[in-house]
């Protein structure tokens, strides 16, 4: 019991005891907290920057992968295709025999020839399909082979239906042929010494774009060669000439190419970095504020996604991580008018009572000018969500756009100082209160096209918003105008 | 300003309330910090870290217990975190095998708080922490063992030694004063 008393007494005495810490310790605590929250503000920027870099690298990787990958040749299930062809051949044989019976039952010689030709076609097609269209040479051979067979079949009087091969095969052939490079295509279509050069059926020209439609082995099968001096040479095969003409467009410039795709709507993903100068003005500051430096470097990172809603108009949204810093640096001069009342003593020389003192007051109005030097920054951390429209047009390798958007600003942190203009004093504030504000932005985008996927963006932009004082710990409302020169990368997602 | 107003104000990052809170508790907490450190500078570092944590987390205070208790707990936890980072040595302290009188508690009454604090601070760190935690903060030996990473038995024996040492010092100081 006694022992416990000993401890209790010590505990009691020490718990009542107080030692004053050093005077500046609390200010140090505030400073440390401010520095801590500042570093916490920077972290999302770092994260976003890393995300942007990673996303860009992945995009570049995907682009290179897609670019380097030769169009995969459709691998036809050998057995299936063989079965299809066999079925077709059987049907053809039946049809041929029926037709033959109808037309000329006596032409035994021609029938023999026909059957021989059919057998050859069948065996050749089988060989062709088992080779699975794996290389250009084989495709080339197939092309020649089909032509040879066409000649033979025509000679033998067989119907063109013999080559009405399944759709599956057409696709595979189209793909395989498309995989050829420009040199091979040029050699095939433009080399006048090439025996197998396809017959030109029609051609169209528009500016730098040229479209040639060639006959191929089958009547139901045409080859289109689309040459654009900007995009290069493209080769496609279609079942009909009409389809080819409807699908292959002559485009004079690249901009049109982007928007004239009826089936594939592109999505533009922009990774943006916006450094720039900010100007601000505190509300109710009046003329006092003239000598304060009102510009400050600010920056933001963002991702923007645009989708075309018509040929010229895009709708876009995204998210920007921004930190708005308003620097108050300079001298504020304040003219103060005040009333000065002085107590004075006067004297009356009374012949009877002698000198009599009396008090009176002298009231005067004084103009006083005071100057206070300021140097502090008000910082706001915010997430910005733009919602807007852009008008687009293009010229050669350049795309231009005028963007207008409203901004939804989500403030997550604010800190800085308030100025009491009357007392010429400042008081610090800090708040993690989340608030929403509105703003507006207009920007002018120029994008240079590297290739079909990537564009380099330069975009001067002006955004304006008000930071409402009552929502944050700040007592002064601030109007902000940011002049950014945004640079970025646009990735086209089809 | 009531305690509730103070808490609400601090939650809203109102500096007036933060200053008020600091003014109210900094003195007492400074003593706590002094008990867990070797000098004033170390104690002020602890106090600084403690109040940063208090201001950052005051919104989490549920107003179920006393605010002072909550603040004290934060300060002590910060001190213990720092202690854990350093290797604790239990130097051997020589204690005379005397049987002390039952008047120890009354002697404590006669000593000033500063004297008591000085005596405690003269204890080697390991003993000082065990004594502070057990006798003043009210931790059990198991909790002390868990917090300081020592054996429970070790905590008991160190506490007994520390107490004996303190009793010696208290009596000695009393004799000197007389």
XYZ file of C-alpha atoms in Angstrom:
672
model
C 0.000 0.000 0.000
C 2.782 2.314 1.010
C 4.689 1.454 -2.080
C 1.676 2.279 -4.226
C 1.330 5.541 -2.413
C 4.865 6.398 -3.385
C 4.087 5.853 -7.085
C 0.721 7.555 -6.882
C 2.234 10.613 -5.268
C 4.900 10.853 -7.964
C 2.286 10.345 -10.662
C -0.045 12.904 -9.139
C 2.667 15.494 -8.721
C 4.094 15.056 -12.203
C 0.694 15.054 -13.856
C -0.056 18.450 -12.345
C 3.332 19.820 -13.253
C 3.742 22.006 -16.326
C 6.828 23.152 -18.193
C 6.465 25.854 -20.815
C 7.975 24.796 -24.124
C 10.032 27.246 -26.180
C 8.153 30.199 -27.585
C 8.457 29.526 -31.292
C 7.538 25.859 -31.081
C 3.922 26.285 -32.158
C 4.922 28.309 -35.212
C 7.373 25.555 -36.039
C 4.541 23.032 -35.759
C 2.397 25.089 -38.164
C 5.287 25.427 -40.571
C 6.002 21.703 -40.476
C 2.363 20.881 -41.097
C 2.237 23.316 -43.998
C 5.380 21.791 -45.514
C 3.950 18.318 -44.997
C 0.713 19.147 -46.764
C 2.668 20.797 -49.580
C 4.651 17.633 -50.151
C 1.395 15.708 -50.005
C 0.090 17.948 -52.781
C 3.066 17.156 -54.979
C 2.594 13.415 -54.688
C -0.433 13.074 -56.977
C 1.454 15.059 -59.590
C 4.300 12.620 -59.395
C 1.856 9.726 -59.593
C 0.080 11.245 -62.562
C 3.343 11.983 -64.308
C 4.413 8.359 -63.835
C 1.005 7.197 -65.055
C 1.244 9.457 -68.111
C 4.739 8.214 -68.943
C 3.716 4.568 -68.487
C 0.562 5.053 -70.544
C 2.549 6.755 -73.283
C 5.162 4.009 -73.310
C 2.472 1.320 -73.445
C 0.741 3.172 -76.273
C 4.005 3.471 -78.187
C 4.668 -0.220 -77.546
C 1.244 -1.230 -78.814
C 1.699 1.013 -81.824
C 5.054 -0.503 -82.696
C 3.748 -3.990 -82.156
C 0.803 -3.352 -84.433
C 2.986 -1.617 -86.976
C 5.620 -4.311 -87.119
C 3.200 -7.173 -87.092
C 2.458 -8.295 -90.626
C -1.256 -8.833 -91.081
C -1.810 -12.293 -89.858
C -2.734 -14.607 -92.635
C -6.022 -16.205 -91.953
C -5.330 -19.800 -91.252
C -8.007 -21.825 -92.765
C -8.804 -25.094 -91.261
C -7.449 -27.312 -93.981
C -9.985 -30.014 -93.465
C -12.913 -27.634 -93.407
C -11.846 -25.693 -96.435
C -11.134 -28.853 -98.296
C -14.573 -30.124 -97.406
C -16.147 -26.854 -98.546
C -14.270 -26.938 -101.792
C -15.047 -30.596 -102.299
C -18.733 -29.908 -101.733
C -18.595 -26.966 -104.135
C -16.807 -29.036 -106.685
C -19.363 -31.815 -106.392
C -22.160 -29.282 -106.864
C -20.340 -27.765 -109.795
C -19.812 -31.135 -111.312
C -23.494 -31.928 -110.949
C -24.498 -28.571 -112.421
C -22.032 -28.963 -115.219
C -23.276 -32.406 -116.036
C -26.900 -31.205 -115.994
C -26.075 -28.303 -118.245
C -24.134 -30.545 -120.499
C -27.018 -32.988 -120.719
C -29.313 -30.128 -121.678
C -27.068 -28.468 -124.234
C -25.262 -31.139 -126.084
C -25.555 -34.751 -125.210
C -23.381 -35.762 -128.081
C -20.408 -33.618 -127.432
C -18.470 -36.372 -125.737
C -15.108 -34.846 -126.574
C -15.908 -31.611 -124.841
C -17.233 -33.493 -121.815
C -14.009 -35.399 -121.519
C -12.099 -32.152 -121.676
C -14.439 -30.610 -119.100
C -14.051 -33.456 -116.679
C -10.291 -33.323 -117.077
C -10.287 -29.602 -116.452
C -12.498 -30.008 -113.376
C -10.274 -32.665 -111.966
C -7.281 -30.415 -112.409
C -9.013 -27.481 -110.783
C -10.073 -29.650 -107.878
C -6.645 -31.049 -107.322
C -4.997 -27.649 -107.727
C -7.346 -25.982 -105.294
C -6.753 -28.733 -102.799
C -3.026 -28.246 -103.016
C -3.589 -24.522 -102.696
C -5.664 -24.828 -99.578
C -3.434 -27.286 -97.852
C -0.615 -24.802 -98.216
C -2.606 -22.558 -95.795
C -1.648 -19.302 -97.504
C 1.352 -18.840 -95.332
C 3.639 -16.868 -97.541
C 3.621 -14.386 -100.322
C 5.086 -16.749 -102.850
C 2.314 -19.206 -102.273
C -0.264 -16.456 -102.621
C 1.411 -15.342 -105.794
C 1.328 -18.922 -107.024
C -2.275 -19.233 -106.065
C -3.113 -16.077 -107.951
C -1.376 -17.401 -111.064
C -2.886 -20.811 -110.599
C -6.390 -19.409 -110.384
C -5.736 -17.455 -113.554
C -4.404 -20.504 -115.327
C -7.367 -22.528 -114.188
C -9.691 -19.779 -115.334
C -8.220 -19.945 -118.805
C -8.417 -23.707 -118.891
C -11.957 -23.755 -117.575
C -13.079 -21.084 -119.995
C -11.565 -23.050 -122.796
C -13.365 -26.165 -121.645
C -16.631 -24.208 -121.532
C -17.262 -24.729 -117.856
C -19.358 -22.184 -116.025
C -17.718 -19.365 -114.061
C -19.546 -20.762 -111.019
C -16.684 -23.182 -110.687
C -14.777 -20.328 -109.022
C -17.556 -19.266 -106.832
C -15.467 -20.291 -103.873
C -16.607 -19.884 -100.326
C -16.556 -16.512 -98.564
C -14.049 -17.862 -96.100
C -11.576 -18.394 -98.843
C -12.165 -14.962 -100.287
C -11.355 -13.339 -96.987
C -8.252 -15.363 -96.569
C -7.085 -14.560 -100.020
C -7.841 -10.882 -99.542
C -5.861 -10.820 -96.342
C -2.970 -12.643 -97.804
C -2.840 -10.398 -100.784
C -3.135 -7.276 -98.686
C -0.091 -8.363 -96.771
C 2.064 -7.823 -99.776
C 4.235 -4.810 -99.709
C 3.994 -1.882 -102.070
C 6.893 -3.064 -104.227
C 5.266 -6.421 -104.979
C 1.951 -4.749 -105.685
C 3.545 -2.216 -107.974
C 5.419 -4.984 -109.791
C 2.243 -6.946 -110.256
C -0.021 -4.142 -111.341
C 2.290 -1.766 -113.167
C 4.979 -3.962 -114.688
C 3.973 -4.098 -118.328
C 6.147 -7.186 -118.870
C 4.281 -9.091 -116.210
C 2.314 -11.782 -117.949
C -0.186 -12.077 -115.127
C -0.830 -8.373 -114.888
C -4.529 -7.953 -114.081
C -6.797 -6.196 -116.554
C -7.730 -2.649 -115.575
C -11.483 -2.223 -115.451
C -11.928 1.334 -114.281
C -10.039 4.151 -112.649
C -10.819 7.295 -110.723
C -8.633 10.241 -109.789
C -9.043 13.014 -107.293
C -6.159 15.297 -106.398
C -3.400 13.127 -105.025
C -5.619 10.118 -104.679
C -6.028 7.465 -107.380
C -8.241 4.421 -107.433
C -7.820 1.534 -109.871
C -10.226 -1.372 -110.142
C -8.844 -4.499 -111.767
C -10.438 -7.709 -112.898
C -9.129 -10.758 -111.185
C -9.539 -14.425 -111.689
C -13.239 -14.373 -111.051
C -15.965 -12.145 -112.436
C -17.263 -11.781 -108.917
C -13.939 -10.783 -107.617
C -12.252 -7.443 -108.246
C -9.077 -5.994 -106.962
C -8.803 -2.361 -105.924
C -5.624 -0.418 -105.773
C -5.908 2.800 -103.835
C -2.952 5.087 -104.212
C -2.641 8.209 -102.143
C 0.604 10.135 -102.217
C 0.212 10.793 -98.506
C -0.944 7.464 -97.226
C 0.769 5.199 -99.727
C -0.551 2.296 -101.707
C -3.388 0.148 -100.441
C -4.623 -3.025 -102.004
C -7.966 -4.618 -101.308
C -10.129 -7.233 -102.911
C -13.888 -7.152 -103.149
C -16.494 -9.501 -104.524
C -17.960 -6.814 -106.795
C -16.781 -3.664 -108.480
C -19.690 -1.759 -106.929
C -18.667 -2.797 -103.462
C -15.102 -1.808 -104.168
C -16.178 1.627 -105.352
C -18.407 2.140 -102.363
C -15.797 0.997 -99.861
C -12.696 2.630 -101.280
C -12.838 6.368 -101.160
C -10.645 8.867 -102.828
C -9.373 11.156 -100.167
C -7.457 14.291 -100.866
C -6.074 14.899 -97.428
C -5.526 13.040 -94.238
C -7.989 14.991 -92.192
C -10.828 13.680 -94.272
C -9.461 10.228 -93.846
C -10.011 10.490 -90.114
C -13.594 11.531 -90.254
C -14.854 9.753 -93.323
C -14.856 6.363 -91.774
C -18.499 5.497 -91.470
C -18.110 2.323 -89.465
C -15.133 3.072 -87.213
C -15.447 6.107 -84.988
C -12.083 7.125 -83.624
C -11.494 8.047 -80.001
C -8.719 10.502 -79.344
C -6.827 10.148 -76.097
C -4.651 13.139 -75.274
C -1.935 13.164 -72.651
C -1.317 16.788 -71.810
C 1.177 18.806 -69.840
C 0.297 22.458 -69.391
C 2.860 24.879 -68.071
C 2.011 28.563 -68.047
C 1.594 31.881 -66.352
C -1.294 32.615 -64.060
C -2.723 36.004 -63.284
C -5.047 36.593 -60.406
C -6.855 39.347 -58.599
C -8.302 39.234 -55.139
C -11.804 40.570 -54.915
C -12.231 43.886 -53.055
C -8.519 44.557 -53.280
C -9.132 47.763 -55.244
C -6.217 50.015 -56.099
C -4.255 48.739 -53.140
C -3.340 45.767 -55.200
C -1.576 47.594 -58.030
C 1.937 47.025 -56.778
C 1.604 43.321 -56.141
C 3.189 40.927 -58.580
C 0.181 39.102 -59.941
C 1.792 36.525 -62.211
C 2.977 33.104 -61.196
C 4.142 29.952 -62.959
C 1.643 27.114 -62.647
C 1.324 23.768 -64.312
C -1.062 20.911 -64.691
C -1.171 17.401 -66.066
C -4.189 15.928 -67.722
C -5.801 13.297 -69.825
C -8.488 14.241 -72.345
C -10.729 11.975 -74.342
C -12.453 13.278 -77.484
C -15.066 11.563 -79.567
C -16.325 12.897 -82.920
C -20.042 13.492 -82.991
C -20.005 14.842 -86.528
C -17.507 15.456 -89.274
C -16.264 18.664 -87.663
C -17.420 18.569 -84.067
C -15.884 16.557 -81.234
C -17.121 16.276 -77.702
C -14.483 15.899 -75.036
C -13.920 15.426 -71.341
C -11.105 14.341 -69.079
C -9.341 15.159 -65.886
C -6.577 17.586 -64.987
C -4.525 17.541 -61.830
C -3.784 21.155 -61.092
C -2.214 23.199 -58.389
C -3.072 26.858 -58.472
C -0.541 29.069 -56.763
C -1.178 32.780 -56.431
C 1.882 34.775 -55.454
C 1.443 37.932 -53.450
C 4.754 39.713 -53.713
C 5.122 43.437 -53.406
C 4.116 46.450 -51.406
C 0.548 47.435 -50.736
C 0.072 51.070 -49.990
C -2.963 52.107 -48.012
C -4.241 55.662 -47.640
C -5.879 56.017 -44.281
C -7.939 59.012 -43.249
C -8.263 59.422 -39.554
C -9.403 62.049 -37.075
C -6.872 63.450 -34.677
C -8.133 64.999 -31.466
C -5.611 66.927 -29.447
C -6.175 68.156 -25.952
C -4.811 71.629 -25.525
C -4.616 73.966 -22.600
C -5.342 77.655 -22.953
C -4.977 80.458 -20.467
C -7.180 83.408 -19.624
C -5.559 86.355 -18.053
C -8.167 87.494 -15.564
C -7.284 90.804 -13.897
C -9.043 89.707 -10.735
C -8.289 85.970 -10.510
C -5.070 86.056 -12.359
C -4.153 83.451 -15.052
C -6.827 80.794 -15.374
C -5.985 77.655 -17.384
C -8.673 75.910 -19.437
C -8.710 72.837 -21.623
C -9.989 72.557 -25.153
C -9.864 70.004 -27.952
C -8.445 70.529 -31.409
C -9.973 68.164 -33.957
C -8.144 67.699 -37.265
C -8.476 65.208 -40.166
C -5.222 63.540 -41.111
C -4.335 61.609 -44.286
C -1.821 58.912 -43.623
C -0.166 56.548 -46.091
C 1.074 53.199 -44.897
C 3.006 50.648 -46.924
C 3.209 46.950 -46.145
C 5.465 44.488 -47.827
C 4.002 41.056 -48.645
C 5.571 37.890 -49.911
C 3.454 34.783 -49.656
C 1.668 32.276 -51.845
C -1.869 30.998 -51.681
C -1.975 27.454 -53.016
C -5.008 25.429 -54.015
C -4.932 21.820 -55.084
C -7.706 20.905 -57.464
C -9.015 18.288 -59.833
C -10.380 19.821 -62.992
C -12.957 18.113 -65.166
C -13.495 19.803 -68.526
C -16.684 19.215 -70.490
C -16.654 20.736 -73.926
C -16.915 20.776 -77.670
C -14.284 21.275 -80.318
C -14.511 22.387 -83.917
C -11.993 20.543 -86.080
C -10.440 21.122 -89.455
C -7.264 19.970 -91.113
C -4.591 20.810 -93.616
C -2.148 18.216 -94.921
C -0.462 16.670 -91.890
C -1.917 19.184 -89.462
C -5.153 19.066 -87.554
C -6.566 22.172 -85.966
C -9.269 22.517 -83.368
C -10.925 25.261 -81.412
C -11.953 23.890 -78.047
C -14.399 25.476 -75.642
C -15.279 23.876 -72.361
C -16.726 24.463 -68.971
C -14.591 23.398 -66.050
C -15.739 21.638 -62.937
C -13.120 22.340 -60.301
C -12.951 20.070 -57.294
C -10.803 21.712 -54.650
C -9.211 19.305 -52.247
C -6.765 21.477 -50.366
C -6.091 25.148 -49.796
C -3.503 27.014 -47.814
C -1.943 30.435 -47.639
C -2.559 33.786 -46.044
C -5.345 36.317 -45.833
C -4.700 40.028 -45.993
C -6.658 42.355 -43.817
C -6.321 45.477 -45.943
C -7.546 47.767 -43.204
C -5.234 46.499 -40.515
C -2.411 45.711 -42.941
C -2.078 42.300 -41.376
C -1.997 38.746 -42.623
C -3.285 35.588 -41.031
C -2.560 32.106 -42.282
C -5.177 29.594 -43.359
C -5.167 25.937 -44.275
C -8.060 23.696 -45.165
C -8.660 20.228 -46.523
C -12.301 20.957 -47.106
C -13.511 19.695 -50.485
C -15.499 22.087 -52.622
C -16.710 22.416 -56.157
C -16.304 25.497 -58.316
C -16.909 26.315 -61.947
C -14.745 27.795 -64.644
C -14.372 28.100 -68.375
C -11.639 27.299 -70.838
C -10.911 28.069 -74.452
C -8.001 26.589 -76.347
C -6.618 26.372 -79.868
C -5.125 23.037 -80.753
C -2.629 22.287 -83.481
C -1.772 18.637 -83.930
C 0.973 17.339 -86.174
C 0.389 13.853 -87.430
C 3.300 11.469 -87.022
C 1.294 8.542 -88.299
C -2.187 7.091 -88.128
C -1.975 6.653 -84.361
C 0.029 9.498 -82.925
C -0.106 13.233 -83.131
C 1.937 15.850 -81.365
C -0.188 18.557 -79.801
C 0.595 22.197 -79.127
C -2.329 24.035 -77.616
C -2.401 27.537 -76.177
C -5.230 27.679 -73.703
C -6.856 30.230 -71.437
C -8.861 29.188 -68.465
C -10.692 31.348 -66.059
C -12.303 30.635 -62.732
C -13.088 32.171 -59.383
C -11.985 30.736 -56.096
C -14.818 31.533 -53.747
C -13.508 32.619 -50.390
C -16.409 31.485 -48.274
C -15.915 27.894 -49.374
C -12.371 27.729 -48.133
C -10.387 29.008 -45.230
C -9.415 32.046 -47.272
C -11.307 35.262 -46.630
C -10.463 36.791 -49.993
C -12.058 35.623 -53.218
C -9.589 35.324 -56.039
C -10.238 35.515 -59.787
C -7.734 33.474 -61.736
C -6.734 33.589 -65.388
C -4.336 30.869 -66.501
C -2.445 31.179 -69.765
C -1.095 27.761 -70.557
C 0.887 26.472 -73.462
C -0.136 22.860 -73.478
C 1.986 20.231 -75.146
C 0.972 16.636 -75.456
C 0.515 13.495 -77.397
C -2.704 12.405 -79.072
C -3.326 8.722 -79.500
C -5.979 7.668 -81.979
C -7.939 4.669 -80.844
C -9.995 3.094 -83.591
C -14.237 28.356 -25.414
C -15.402 24.874 -24.440
C -13.444 21.708 -25.153
C -16.008 20.749 -27.790
C -15.632 24.103 -29.545
C -11.878 23.637 -29.465
C -12.136 20.242 -31.104
C -14.554 21.462 -33.783
C -12.342 24.470 -34.461
C -9.217 22.323 -34.732
C -11.028 19.948 -37.079
C -11.755 22.935 -39.304
C -8.079 23.909 -39.148
C -8.930 27.079 -37.302
C -5.608 28.395 -36.065
C -7.136 30.275 -33.153
C -8.499 26.998 -31.781
C -5.264 25.195 -32.526
C -3.332 27.827 -30.599
C -5.804 27.570 -27.745
C -5.491 23.791 -27.615
C -1.736 24.028 -27.670
C -1.737 26.646 -24.936
C -3.972 24.470 -22.776
C -2.043 21.213 -23.029
C 1.508 21.989 -24.196
C 2.837 22.583 -20.633
C 1.572 19.255 -19.282
C 2.639 17.361 -22.365
C 6.074 18.926 -22.184
C 6.494 17.204 -18.800
C 5.482 13.890 -20.369
C 8.027 14.443 -23.126
C 10.706 15.371 -20.605
C 10.124 12.100 -18.803
C 10.825 10.121 -21.970
C 13.813 12.092 -23.209
C 17.272 12.980 -22.104
C 17.155 16.717 -22.556
C 14.865 19.604 -23.313
C 15.689 19.637 -27.011
C 14.675 16.007 -27.421
C 11.537 16.679 -25.430
C 10.576 19.592 -27.676
C 11.096 17.430 -30.742
C 8.699 14.883 -29.264
C 6.197 17.570 -28.389
C 6.381 19.000 -31.887
C 5.779 15.621 -33.534
C 3.046 14.936 -31.039
C 1.111 18.116 -31.763
C 1.480 17.651 -35.523
C -0.144 14.255 -35.096
C -2.779 15.674 -32.777
C -3.773 18.419 -35.244
C -3.760 15.935 -38.125
C -5.947 13.428 -36.316
C -8.174 15.461 -34.059
C -11.157 14.684 -36.270
C -10.721 11.067 -35.190
C -11.188 11.919 -31.519
C -14.584 10.491 -30.618
C -15.128 12.574 -27.508
C -15.794 9.449 -25.475
C -12.867 9.800 -23.084
C -11.072 12.933 -21.966
C -9.254 15.012 -24.531
C -6.230 15.274 -22.257
C -6.036 11.486 -22.027
C -6.205 11.173 -25.785
C -3.490 13.786 -26.276
C -1.307 12.138 -23.636
C -1.689 8.775 -25.343
C -0.552 10.203 -28.659
C 2.468 11.866 -27.063
C 3.447 8.701 -25.191
C 3.014 6.572 -28.324
C 5.260 8.891 -30.269
C 7.829 8.725 -27.504
C 7.614 4.931 -27.460
C 8.020 4.777 -31.228
C 11.230 6.736 -30.896
C 12.404 4.536 -28.045
C 11.753 1.399 -30.095
C 14.019 2.730 -32.795
C 16.923 2.938 -30.389
C 18.524 0.003 -28.636
C 17.595 0.042 -25.013
C 20.266 -0.733 -22.473
C 19.546 -1.675 -18.906
C 22.679 -0.596 -17.158
C 23.179 -2.025 -13.739
C 22.246 0.405 -11.045
C 23.532 -0.139 -7.556
C 20.844 -0.096 -4.921
C 21.489 -0.495 -1.262
C 19.550 -3.300 0.249
C 17.972 -1.053 2.796
C 14.454 -1.281 4.018
C 12.882 2.069 3.586
C 10.449 3.603 5.940
C 6.795 3.993 5.117
C 7.233 7.725 4.938
C 8.422 7.731 1.333
C 5.117 9.011 0.073
C 5.132 11.922 2.466
C 8.696 12.746 1.453
C 7.541 12.917 -2.152
C 5.023 15.527 -1.062
C 7.759 17.692 0.278
C 9.810 17.607 -2.908
C 9.156 19.976 -5.738
C 7.907 18.647 -9.101
C 11.123 19.754 -10.772
C 13.172 17.771 -8.243
C 11.079 14.697 -8.874
C 11.468 15.068 -12.598
C 15.209 15.475 -12.218
C 15.435 12.306 -10.143
C 13.469 10.324 -12.689
C 15.570 11.698 -15.518
C 18.725 10.551 -13.745
C 17.584 6.973 -14.098
C 19.189 5.061 -16.964
C 16.861 5.132 -19.959
C 15.567 1.556 -19.735
C 14.562 1.905 -16.094
C 13.138 5.349 -16.690
C 10.847 4.121 -19.460
C 9.642 1.141 -17.443
C 8.994 3.299 -14.397
C 7.202 5.985 -16.403
C 5.044 3.487 -18.210
C 4.108 1.449 -15.168
C 3.897 4.001 -12.372
C 2.699 7.081 -14.227
C 1.003 5.969 -17.452
C -0.505 2.874 -15.870
C 0.628 0.284 -18.410
C 0.759 -3.332 -17.268
C 4.086 -5.197 -17.345
C 2.822 -7.212 -20.297
C 2.039 -4.047 -22.240
C 5.433 -2.607 -21.332
C 7.124 -5.788 -22.470
C 5.232 -5.691 -25.778
C 5.946 -2.026 -26.339
C 9.626 -2.077 -25.468
C 10.368 -5.511 -26.852
C 11.594 -6.960 -23.576
C 10.546 -9.864 -21.372
C 7.699 -9.322 -18.944
C 9.869 -10.578 -16.100
C 12.547 -8.181 -17.133
C 10.049 -5.333 -16.979
C 9.070 -6.363 -13.440
C 12.641 -6.593 -12.199
C 13.664 -3.343 -13.858
C 10.692 -1.605 -12.341
C 11.551 -2.898 -8.882
C 15.125 -1.691 -9.270
C 14.055 1.667 -10.615
C 11.639 2.151 -7.760
C 14.235 1.252 -5.177
C 16.686 3.631 -6.774
C 14.148 6.412 -6.771
C 13.280 5.805 -3.124
C 16.961 6.049 -2.265
C 17.326 9.269 -4.179
C 14.190 10.761 -2.701
C 15.359 10.012 0.830
C 18.819 11.316 0.081
C 17.412 14.527 -1.333
C 15.182 14.936 1.670
C 18.132 14.484 4.004
C 20.141 17.060 2.054
C 17.260 19.521 2.252
C 16.971 19.031 5.990
